[in-house]
C-alpha cells in the first residue's frame, strides 16, 4: 500500500485546493497517469501518479481548500510500501492566473525573501513627481509592460522582438497582453538566434525604426554582444554622426536563484564600459516604467537591465500621467549622515534593508540609487560622500573592474579630502556562481555583508 | 506505466517521417531489447523522481526532464565505442545515466550536494564526466554544437578514430554557430555526429513557427553533409542510424546529421505551464509512440515477453532510483571552502587555489 501525498508546486507552497480527482476508487493507475488537479492562487497543476497500483481510497474530497502539502490525499494498493508524494505537472489547460514564470520569485533564500518583503518600505518620493498625482501599486513586470504599451501606442515605429515574447506572453510574462493589442507585426517571436535577431534589430534601427529587443535573460545577450557594441554603440561615431540607432536591448540581468554559473550574472559593468551605449538599471516599478519610456524615446542605443527577482514585487507608480524618468539621474532613496551606500537594481533593496539594521545601531546610511550606470550621475554620489565622508558600493557583479571600482576611483579623484575611510566594495565573490544552495549564498552580496562593510568604514 | 499490448510497430509512424526513415530491421535479440528496456526505464523513473524532488524543494532553479526522449540517448549509446565523446544541452540527466554514471552522483548534483558529479557546483544543467567522455551539460542554446565539433577536431588531429556525438534541440538548430560548425566540420572532415533531438518545441515555440525548413536533417545539404530523419521513439531505429553515422565518420567522410523525431512529455522545465499545446496532443504521443511501450510491444510480438524478467527490471530500477534519491537527500552540502576551488587548475597569484 502506498500513500499519495499532496505535492508542492513550488518549494514555498504550504497548502492548496484539491480541485478535481481524475480517478475513482478501484481505478488502476500507472506511473505518469494524471490523477488529480490542484490549484493555488497562482497556478493550476495536474498531479501524476508516480507508482502503479489500484486506487484504494480518496481521502480528500474534490474542492477541498487549504490541503496541507505532504498530507495524505489518497491510498494506492500495489507492491511496495513507500510513501509517494505525487509529482506535480503543469496543466495544459488555460490558466487565467499565470504563475510567476520565475522560480526565483517563488523561492529565494530567507535573506532574499526578507529583503524583498521590506524593500519598498523606505523609498522616498521622486522629487519630479507632480503634486496630487495618484499612486497605484504595480508589479515591476507590469510596469515594464505598461511602458512598452504606452510607447507603442504613441509611436508606430516602436516594436518588440525576442524569444517567446508574443504567443507565450514572455518567458517571464513581461510582455503579457502585447500580442493581443499590437498584433504579430509589432510583437514578434524570434527563433533562438540572438546574434542574428539583434543584428536585424540594429539594422532596422539604422533604417529609422525603434526596436525593443527582449533577451530572455542578459546571459543570452552574450551571443549578441558584438552587435550591441560593435554595431549599435559605435556606428554613430564611425559615420560622423550620420547613422543613428535608436534601440533598446532589455531583459532580466543579474542573479537568479539556483540556476548556476551560466544563467546568473550581472552585466552592469560590462555594458557601462562602452561609450555610445546608455545603461539603465532601475530598482522599483516607477523607475522601471519611467526609465523604459525614456529609453524607448532616446535616439541612442540603450541597454536596459531588469531583475528577475524583482519582477513580481509591487511598488507605487504614478497613474494617469505620461511618466518619463530622465536618464542619467541618480536618486537618493534614504537620507543619512554617516555613510553613503551606492547601488543599482536589486541591490538598492538590500541597501535599504541594511540601512534599517544600521539605524538600530545608531548609524544613519544614505542610500543612493544610481538608476543609470552610463552616463553616471557621479555628482549626486559625490555630494552625498562630501556629507557622509564614507562610501560603500554594492553590486551583484564581480568586484574587479566593476561599478564599485569606478565609483571608488571617482570618490578618490573628486572627494579625496572628504573621505574619512577608504571606499569599500560589496560584490559577488570572485568565482563563477555555484549551484549548491550554501555556496550560492556565500558567493552573493548580503545584507549582513553590507552591514559589515559599513561598520568597517565607520570603524565600529 | 501503461503497458501497451494492442499496437504493432507498423502503426508507429514518426510524425511527418518520409521515405528516408530507416525502419528497425529484424536483427535484434531478447537480451538486447531487455537491456534497452532497462536503460530507458531507469531514465524515466529517475526523471519522475527528480520531478518529485523538485516539488519538495530539494532541487532548485531550472530542471529539464528527458521523459519521452529516452530512446535517443539509449539508442545512440548502443552505437558508440569506448572513447567516443558526447556533449549536450541542459537536458542532460538521461545522457549522464546512459554513459554509465552512478545515478546517485547524478541525483546528488541535482540537489547540489557534495556527492554530486560536479560536487554540487554545476547543478542540473551542468553535469560532466571525463571518465565517460561526457563533456556536459551546457546552458547556452547551441553552444554544445561548436564544442562538440571541437571534440571531433581533436579526434581528427590525433587520428584516434573516435567520434563525437553533439546533441541539440530543434530550437538550437537555428543558432548561427550550428552552421558555422557544419561548414568547418565538412571542410575539415571532422568525425562528428550532429544528433538533433527534435521534440517539436523549443520552450513554447512549435518548430514550424521558428523554422523556414522544418526538416532539420536537410539542414546540411548546402554543406554537403548527409542527413537522415529517424524515428527517435524507436530505439532500434536510433541505434541503426547511429551505427551508419559512426561508420561514415570513422571511414573519414566527415560529419553526419541525424534528425531524431521525438517528443517531450513534460513542460520545458519544471516552471513551464505548457499552455502552448493540448493535453490531448501529449496523451496521443504517450499512447501511440511511447519508446518504452515500443520495446515492450516488440518483446511481445517476438514471443519474448517474460513478465518475470520485466518485473525484475522494474523492481531493480525502482530500487536504484530510491537509493539515488536518498543519497541525494542526505549527501552533505559542499564544504564552504569549495566556493574558491576550481576557478583555475593551477594556483594563480592572488587567487586562492
Ligand atoms: C543562447 C540562449 N538563448 C536562450 C536560452 C533560453 N532557452 C533555454 S532552452 C530554450 C529552448 C531550446 O529548445 P530546443 O533547442 O528545442 O531544446 P529542448 O529544450 O526542446 O530540448 C531556450 C530558448 C538559452 N539557454 N540560451
Ligand atoms: Mg525542442
Short mmCIF file of N, CA, C and O in Angstrom, two decimals, chain B residues 158-252:
data_model
loop_
_atom_site.label_atom_id
_atom_site.label_comp_id
_atom_site.label_asym_id
_atom_site.label_seq_id
_atom_site.Cartn_x
_atom_site.Cartn_y
_atom_site.Cartn_z
N UNK B 158 44.32 14.03 -33.67
CA UNK B 158 45.10 12.90 -33.13
C UNK B 158 44.98 11.66 -34.00
O UNK B 158 45.74 10.70 -33.80
N UNK B 159 44.00 11.64 -34.89
CA UNK B 159 43.78 10.46 -35.71
C UNK B 159 43.48 9.22 -34.89
O UNK B 159 43.92 8.12 -35.21
N UNK B 160 42.72 9.40 -33.82
CA UNK B 160 42.48 8.27 -32.91
C UNK B 160 41.21 7.48 -33.22
O UNK B 160 40.86 6.55 -32.50
N UNK B 161 40.51 7.85 -34.31
CA UNK B 161 39.34 7.07 -34.73
C UNK B 161 38.09 7.28 -33.88
O UNK B 161 37.09 6.60 -34.07
N UNK B 162 38.15 8.21 -32.96
CA UNK B 162 36.97 8.45 -32.12
C UNK B 162 35.97 9.35 -32.84
O UNK B 162 36.33 10.14 -33.71
N UNK B 163 34.71 9.22 -32.40
CA UNK B 163 33.63 10.01 -32.98
C UNK B 163 32.99 10.83 -31.85
O UNK B 163 32.87 10.34 -30.73
N UNK B 164 32.63 12.05 -32.16
CA UNK B 164 31.95 12.89 -31.17
C UNK B 164 30.47 13.00 -31.50
O UNK B 164 30.11 13.22 -32.66
N UNK B 165 29.62 12.82 -30.49
CA UNK B 165 28.17 12.98 -30.65
C UNK B 165 27.78 14.33 -30.04
O UNK B 165 27.96 14.54 -28.85
N UNK B 166 27.24 15.22 -30.88
CA UNK B 166 26.78 16.51 -30.37
C UNK B 166 25.25 16.53 -30.44
O UNK B 166 24.67 16.50 -31.53
N UNK B 167 24.60 16.53 -29.29
CA UNK B 167 23.13 16.51 -29.22
C UNK B 167 22.60 17.94 -29.07
O UNK B 167 23.13 18.71 -28.28
N UNK B 168 21.57 18.25 -29.81
CA UNK B 168 20.93 19.55 -29.60
C UNK B 168 19.49 19.52 -30.06
O UNK B 168 19.07 18.59 -30.74
N UNK B 169 18.73 20.53 -29.67
CA UNK B 169 17.30 20.55 -29.91
C UNK B 169 16.91 21.21 -31.22
O UNK B 169 17.74 21.80 -31.92
N UNK B 170 15.62 21.11 -31.54
CA UNK B 170 15.09 21.75 -32.74
C UNK B 170 15.22 23.27 -32.63
O UNK B 170 15.43 23.95 -33.63
N UNK B 171 15.13 23.79 -31.42
CA UNK B 171 15.30 25.24 -31.24
C UNK B 171 16.75 25.64 -31.48
O UNK B 171 17.04 26.60 -32.20
N UNK B 172 17.64 24.88 -30.90
CA UNK B 172 19.07 25.17 -31.04
C UNK B 172 19.50 25.09 -32.50
O UNK B 172 20.47 25.74 -32.92
N UNK B 173 18.77 24.31 -33.29
CA UNK B 173 19.13 24.11 -34.69
C UNK B 173 19.14 25.41 -35.48
O UNK B 173 19.65 25.46 -36.60
N UNK B 174 18.56 26.48 -34.92
CA UNK B 174 18.55 27.75 -35.64
C UNK B 174 19.72 28.66 -35.28
O UNK B 174 19.88 29.74 -35.88
N UNK B 175 20.50 28.29 -34.29
CA UNK B 175 21.60 29.16 -33.88
C UNK B 175 22.67 29.23 -34.98
O UNK B 175 23.01 28.21 -35.60
N UNK B 176 23.20 30.40 -35.17
CA UNK B 176 24.18 30.60 -36.22
C UNK B 176 25.41 29.73 -36.08
O UNK B 176 25.94 29.22 -37.09
N UNK B 177 25.86 29.51 -34.87
CA UNK B 177 27.10 28.75 -34.70
C UNK B 177 26.96 27.30 -35.18
O UNK B 177 27.96 26.64 -35.48
N UNK B 178 25.71 26.82 -35.26
CA UNK B 178 25.49 25.47 -35.78
C UNK B 178 26.01 25.41 -37.22
O UNK B 178 26.71 24.46 -37.61
N UNK B 179 25.70 26.43 -37.99
CA UNK B 179 26.05 26.41 -39.42
C UNK B 179 27.51 26.74 -39.65
O UNK B 179 28.14 26.21 -40.57
N UNK B 180 28.04 27.57 -38.80
CA UNK B 180 29.48 27.82 -38.86
C UNK B 180 30.22 26.50 -38.60
O UNK B 180 31.21 26.17 -39.26
N UNK B 181 29.69 25.76 -37.65
CA UNK B 181 30.31 24.47 -37.31
C UNK B 181 30.15 23.46 -38.43
O UNK B 181 31.10 22.73 -38.77
N UNK B 182 28.95 23.41 -39.00
CA UNK B 182 28.71 22.50 -40.13
C UNK B 182 29.78 22.71 -41.20
O UNK B 182 30.38 21.77 -41.72
N UNK B 183 29.95 23.96 -41.55
CA UNK B 183 30.86 24.28 -42.64
C UNK B 183 32.28 23.79 -42.34
O UNK B 183 32.90 23.09 -43.14
N UNK B 184 32.76 24.13 -41.15
CA UNK B 184 34.13 23.74 -40.83
C UNK B 184 34.26 22.22 -40.69
O UNK B 184 35.26 21.63 -41.09
N UNK B 185 33.23 21.61 -40.11
CA UNK B 185 33.29 20.16 -39.91
C UNK B 185 33.42 19.45 -41.26
O UNK B 185 34.18 18.48 -41.40
N UNK B 186 32.69 19.95 -42.26
CA UNK B 186 32.75 19.29 -43.57
C UNK B 186 34.06 19.65 -44.29
O UNK B 186 34.72 18.77 -44.86
N UNK B 187 34.45 20.90 -44.22
CA UNK B 187 35.69 21.32 -44.88
C UNK B 187 36.88 20.55 -44.31
O UNK B 187 37.78 20.13 -45.03
N UNK B 188 36.84 20.34 -43.00
CA UNK B 188 37.97 19.69 -42.34
C UNK B 188 37.76 18.21 -42.05
O UNK B 188 38.53 17.58 -41.34
N UNK B 189 36.63 17.65 -42.56
CA UNK B 189 36.39 16.22 -42.41
C UNK B 189 36.34 15.74 -40.97
O UNK B 189 36.98 14.74 -40.61
N UNK B 190 35.62 16.43 -40.14
CA UNK B 190 35.65 16.10 -38.72
C UNK B 190 34.64 15.01 -38.37
O UNK B 190 33.48 15.06 -38.83
N UNK B 191 35.06 14.06 -37.56
CA UNK B 191 34.17 12.94 -37.20
C UNK B 191 33.17 13.33 -36.12
O UNK B 191 33.35 13.00 -34.95
N UNK B 192 32.12 14.04 -36.51
CA UNK B 192 31.11 14.47 -35.55
C UNK B 192 29.73 14.08 -36.05
O UNK B 192 29.44 14.20 -37.24
N UNK B 193 28.92 13.58 -35.14
CA UNK B 193 27.53 13.26 -35.48
C UNK B 193 26.65 14.29 -34.82
O UNK B 193 26.65 14.44 -33.60
N UNK B 194 25.93 15.04 -35.64
CA UNK B 194 25.01 16.04 -35.12
C UNK B 194 23.68 15.34 -34.85
O UNK B 194 22.99 14.96 -35.79
N UNK B 195 23.37 15.13 -33.59
CA UNK B 195 22.14 14.42 -33.22
C UNK B 195 21.09 15.45 -32.81
O UNK B 195 21.15 16.01 -31.71
N UNK B 196 20.17 15.73 -33.72
CA UNK B 196 19.16 16.74 -33.43
C UNK B 196 17.98 16.07 -32.75
O UNK B 196 17.29 15.25 -33.36
N UNK B 197 17.76 16.38 -31.50
CA UNK B 197 16.62 15.81 -30.78
C UNK B 197 15.42 16.71 -31.03
O UNK B 197 15.18 17.67 -30.31
N UNK B 198 14.70 16.41 -32.11
CA UNK B 198 13.56 17.25 -32.49
C UNK B 198 12.33 16.82 -31.71
O UNK B 198 11.62 15.89 -32.10
N UNK B 199 12.07 17.51 -30.61
CA UNK B 199 10.88 17.20 -29.79
C UNK B 199 9.74 18.17 -30.11
O UNK B 199 8.81 18.32 -29.34
N UNK B 200 9.83 18.83 -31.24
CA UNK B 200 8.78 19.67 -31.80
C UNK B 200 8.63 21.04 -31.16
O UNK B 200 7.96 21.92 -31.69
N UNK B 201 9.21 21.24 -29.99
CA UNK B 201 9.08 22.53 -29.32
C UNK B 201 10.41 23.03 -28.78
O UNK B 201 11.21 22.24 -28.28
N UNK B 202 10.61 24.32 -28.89
CA UNK B 202 11.68 24.99 -28.18
C UNK B 202 10.96 25.85 -27.15
O UNK B 202 10.32 26.83 -27.51
N UNK B 203 11.00 25.43 -25.92
CA UNK B 203 10.21 26.09 -24.89
C UNK B 203 8.77 26.14 -25.39
O UNK B 203 8.17 25.09 -25.61
N UNK B 204 8.19 27.33 -25.65
CA UNK B 204 6.80 27.37 -26.11
C UNK B 204 6.66 27.52 -27.62
O UNK B 204 5.57 27.74 -28.12
N UNK B 205 7.77 27.42 -28.34
CA UNK B 205 7.71 27.68 -29.77
C UNK B 205 7.71 26.38 -30.57
O UNK B 205 8.68 25.65 -30.57
N UNK B 206 6.58 26.11 -31.23
CA UNK B 206 6.49 24.94 -32.09
C UNK B 206 7.43 25.16 -33.26
O UNK B 206 7.59 26.29 -33.74
N UNK B 207 8.02 24.09 -33.73
CA UNK B 207 9.09 24.21 -34.72
C UNK B 207 8.67 24.98 -35.97
O UNK B 207 9.43 25.78 -36.51
N UNK B 208 7.41 24.81 -36.39
CA UNK B 208 7.03 25.48 -37.64
C UNK B 208 6.84 26.99 -37.45
O UNK B 208 6.67 27.72 -38.42
N UNK B 209 6.85 27.46 -36.22
CA UNK B 209 6.78 28.91 -36.01
C UNK B 209 8.16 29.57 -36.05
O UNK B 209 8.27 30.79 -36.11
N UNK B 210 9.21 28.76 -35.98
CA UNK B 210 10.54 29.37 -35.90
C UNK B 210 11.45 28.97 -37.06
O UNK B 210 12.53 29.54 -37.21
N UNK B 211 11.03 27.99 -37.87
CA UNK B 211 11.97 27.43 -38.84
C UNK B 211 11.42 27.44 -40.25
O UNK B 211 10.32 26.97 -40.49
N UNK B 212 12.19 27.99 -41.18
CA UNK B 212 11.74 28.04 -42.56
C UNK B 212 11.81 26.64 -43.19
O UNK B 212 11.00 26.30 -44.04
N UNK B 213 12.75 25.84 -42.77
CA UNK B 213 12.80 24.43 -43.19
C UNK B 213 12.71 23.59 -41.94
O UNK B 213 13.63 23.60 -41.11
N UNK B 214 11.57 22.91 -41.78
CA UNK B 214 11.38 22.16 -40.54
C UNK B 214 11.96 20.75 -40.61
O UNK B 214 12.02 20.06 -39.62
N UNK B 215 12.36 20.34 -41.81
CA UNK B 215 13.02 19.03 -41.90
C UNK B 215 14.50 19.25 -41.63
O UNK B 215 15.28 19.62 -42.51
N UNK B 216 14.83 19.06 -40.38
CA UNK B 216 16.14 19.51 -39.93
C UNK B 216 17.28 18.66 -40.48
O UNK B 216 18.42 19.11 -40.55
N UNK B 217 16.98 17.44 -40.90
CA UNK B 217 18.04 16.60 -41.46
C UNK B 217 18.54 17.15 -42.79
O UNK B 217 19.61 16.81 -43.26
N UNK B 218 17.72 18.05 -43.38
CA UNK B 218 18.12 18.66 -44.66
C UNK B 218 19.05 19.86 -44.46
O UNK B 218 19.53 20.44 -45.43
N UNK B 219 19.23 20.24 -43.21
CA UNK B 219 19.98 21.48 -42.97
C UNK B 219 21.45 21.37 -43.38
O UNK B 219 22.16 22.37 -43.44
N UNK B 220 21.92 20.15 -43.63
CA UNK B 220 23.31 20.02 -44.03
C UNK B 220 23.52 20.07 -45.54
O UNK B 220 24.66 20.06 -46.02
N UNK B 221 22.41 20.13 -46.28
CA UNK B 221 22.52 19.98 -47.73
C UNK B 221 23.51 20.96 -48.36
O UNK B 221 24.39 20.55 -49.12
N UNK B 222 23.41 22.21 -47.99
CA UNK B 222 24.29 23.18 -48.66
C UNK B 222 25.73 23.09 -48.15
O UNK B 222 26.61 23.80 -48.64
N UNK B 223 25.94 22.23 -47.16
CA UNK B 223 27.32 22.00 -46.71
C UNK B 223 27.82 20.63 -47.18
O UNK B 223 28.90 20.19 -46.79
N UNK B 224 26.97 19.92 -47.93
CA UNK B 224 27.28 18.57 -48.39
C UNK B 224 27.43 17.57 -47.24
O UNK B 224 28.19 16.62 -47.34
N UNK B 225 26.68 17.81 -46.17
CA UNK B 225 26.70 16.85 -45.07
C UNK B 225 25.46 15.97 -45.18
O UNK B 225 24.34 16.49 -45.22
N UNK B 226 25.63 14.67 -45.26
CA UNK B 226 24.46 13.80 -45.36
C UNK B 226 23.64 13.83 -44.07
O UNK B 226 24.19 14.00 -42.98
N UNK B 227 22.32 13.69 -44.24
CA UNK B 227 21.46 13.69 -43.06
C UNK B 227 20.34 12.71 -43.25
O UNK B 227 19.94 12.43 -44.38
N UNK B 228 19.84 12.16 -42.16
CA UNK B 228 18.66 11.33 -42.28
C UNK B 228 17.70 11.58 -41.13
O UNK B 228 18.10 11.98 -40.04
N UNK B 229 16.43 11.33 -41.45
CA UNK B 229 15.40 11.50 -40.45
C UNK B 229 15.14 10.14 -39.82
O UNK B 229 15.05 9.13 -40.52
N UNK B 230 15.04 10.13 -38.51
CA UNK B 230 14.94 8.85 -37.80
C UNK B 230 13.79 8.92 -36.80
O UNK B 230 13.57 9.97 -36.18
N UNK B 231 13.07 7.82 -36.65
CA UNK B 231 12.05 7.75 -35.61
C UNK B 231 12.76 7.66 -34.26
O UNK B 231 13.25 6.61 -33.87
N UNK B 232 12.79 8.78 -33.58
CA UNK B 232 13.51 8.85 -32.32
C UNK B 232 12.79 8.18 -31.17
O UNK B 232 13.26 8.22 -30.03
N UNK B 233 11.62 7.60 -31.44
CA UNK B 233 10.90 6.88 -30.39
C UNK B 233 11.15 5.38 -30.52
O UNK B 233 10.64 4.58 -29.76
N UNK B 234 11.92 5.01 -31.54
CA UNK B 234 12.21 3.60 -31.83
C UNK B 234 13.70 3.40 -31.57
O UNK B 234 14.55 3.78 -32.38
N UNK B 235 13.99 2.78 -30.45
CA UNK B 235 15.38 2.68 -30.03
C UNK B 235 16.25 1.90 -31.03
O UNK B 235 17.43 2.21 -31.23
N UNK B 236 15.63 0.94 -31.72
CA UNK B 236 16.41 0.16 -32.69
C UNK B 236 16.73 1.00 -33.91
O UNK B 236 17.84 0.94 -34.46
N UNK B 237 15.76 1.79 -34.34
CA UNK B 237 16.00 2.67 -35.48
C UNK B 237 17.09 3.68 -35.14
O UNK B 237 17.96 3.99 -35.97
N UNK B 238 17.05 4.17 -33.91
CA UNK B 238 18.07 5.13 -33.49
C UNK B 238 19.44 4.47 -33.51
O UNK B 238 20.41 5.01 -34.04
N UNK B 239 19.50 3.29 -32.94
CA UNK B 239 20.79 2.60 -32.87
C UNK B 239 21.34 2.35 -34.28
O UNK B 239 22.52 2.61 -34.55
N UNK B 240 20.49 1.87 -35.17
CA UNK B 240 20.98 1.55 -36.51
C UNK B 240 21.43 2.79 -37.26
O UNK B 240 22.45 2.79 -37.95
N UNK B 241 20.68 3.86 -37.10
CA UNK B 241 21.06 5.12 -37.76
C UNK B 241 22.39 5.61 -37.19
O UNK B 241 23.27 6.07 -37.93
N UNK B 242 22.53 5.51 -35.89
CA UNK B 242 23.78 5.96 -35.26
C UNK B 242 24.95 5.10 -35.72
O UNK B 242 26.07 5.61 -35.90
N UNK B 243 24.69 3.83 -35.96
CA UNK B 243 25.77 2.97 -36.47
C UNK B 243 26.19 3.39 -37.87
O UNK B 243 27.39 3.44 -38.18
N UNK B 244 25.20 3.73 -38.69
CA UNK B 244 25.53 4.20 -40.05
C UNK B 244 26.34 5.50 -39.96
O UNK B 244 27.33 5.68 -40.67
N UNK B 245 25.91 6.36 -39.07
CA UNK B 245 26.60 7.64 -38.93
C UNK B 245 28.04 7.42 -38.45
O UNK B 245 28.99 8.04 -38.97
N UNK B 246 28.19 6.52 -37.49
CA UNK B 246 29.54 6.23 -36.96
C UNK B 246 30.43 5.68 -38.08
O UNK B 246 31.60 6.06 -38.21
N UNK B 247 29.88 4.77 -38.87
CA UNK B 247 30.66 4.16 -39.94
C UNK B 247 31.13 5.24 -40.92
O UNK B 247 32.28 5.25 -41.36
N UNK B 248 30.21 6.17 -41.22
CA UNK B 248 30.53 7.28 -42.12
C UNK B 248 31.69 8.09 -41.55
O UNK B 248 32.67 8.39 -42.25
N UNK B 249 31.59 8.43 -40.28
CA UNK B 249 32.63 9.25 -39.65
C UNK B 249 33.95 8.50 -39.56
O UNK B 249 35.01 9.05 -39.87
N UNK B 250 33.88 7.25 -39.15
CA UNK B 250 35.12 6.50 -38.95
C UNK B 250 35.83 6.21 -40.27
O UNK B 250 37.04 6.02 -40.30
N UNK B 251 35.07 6.20 -41.34
CA UNK B 251 35.69 5.97 -42.65
C UNK B 251 36.35 7.25 -43.17
O UNK B 251 36.85 7.28 -44.29
N UNK B 252 36.31 8.30 -42.36
CA UNK B 252 36.99 9.53 -42.76
C UNK B 252 36.18 10.40 -43.69
O UNK B 252 36.73 11.24 -44.41
#
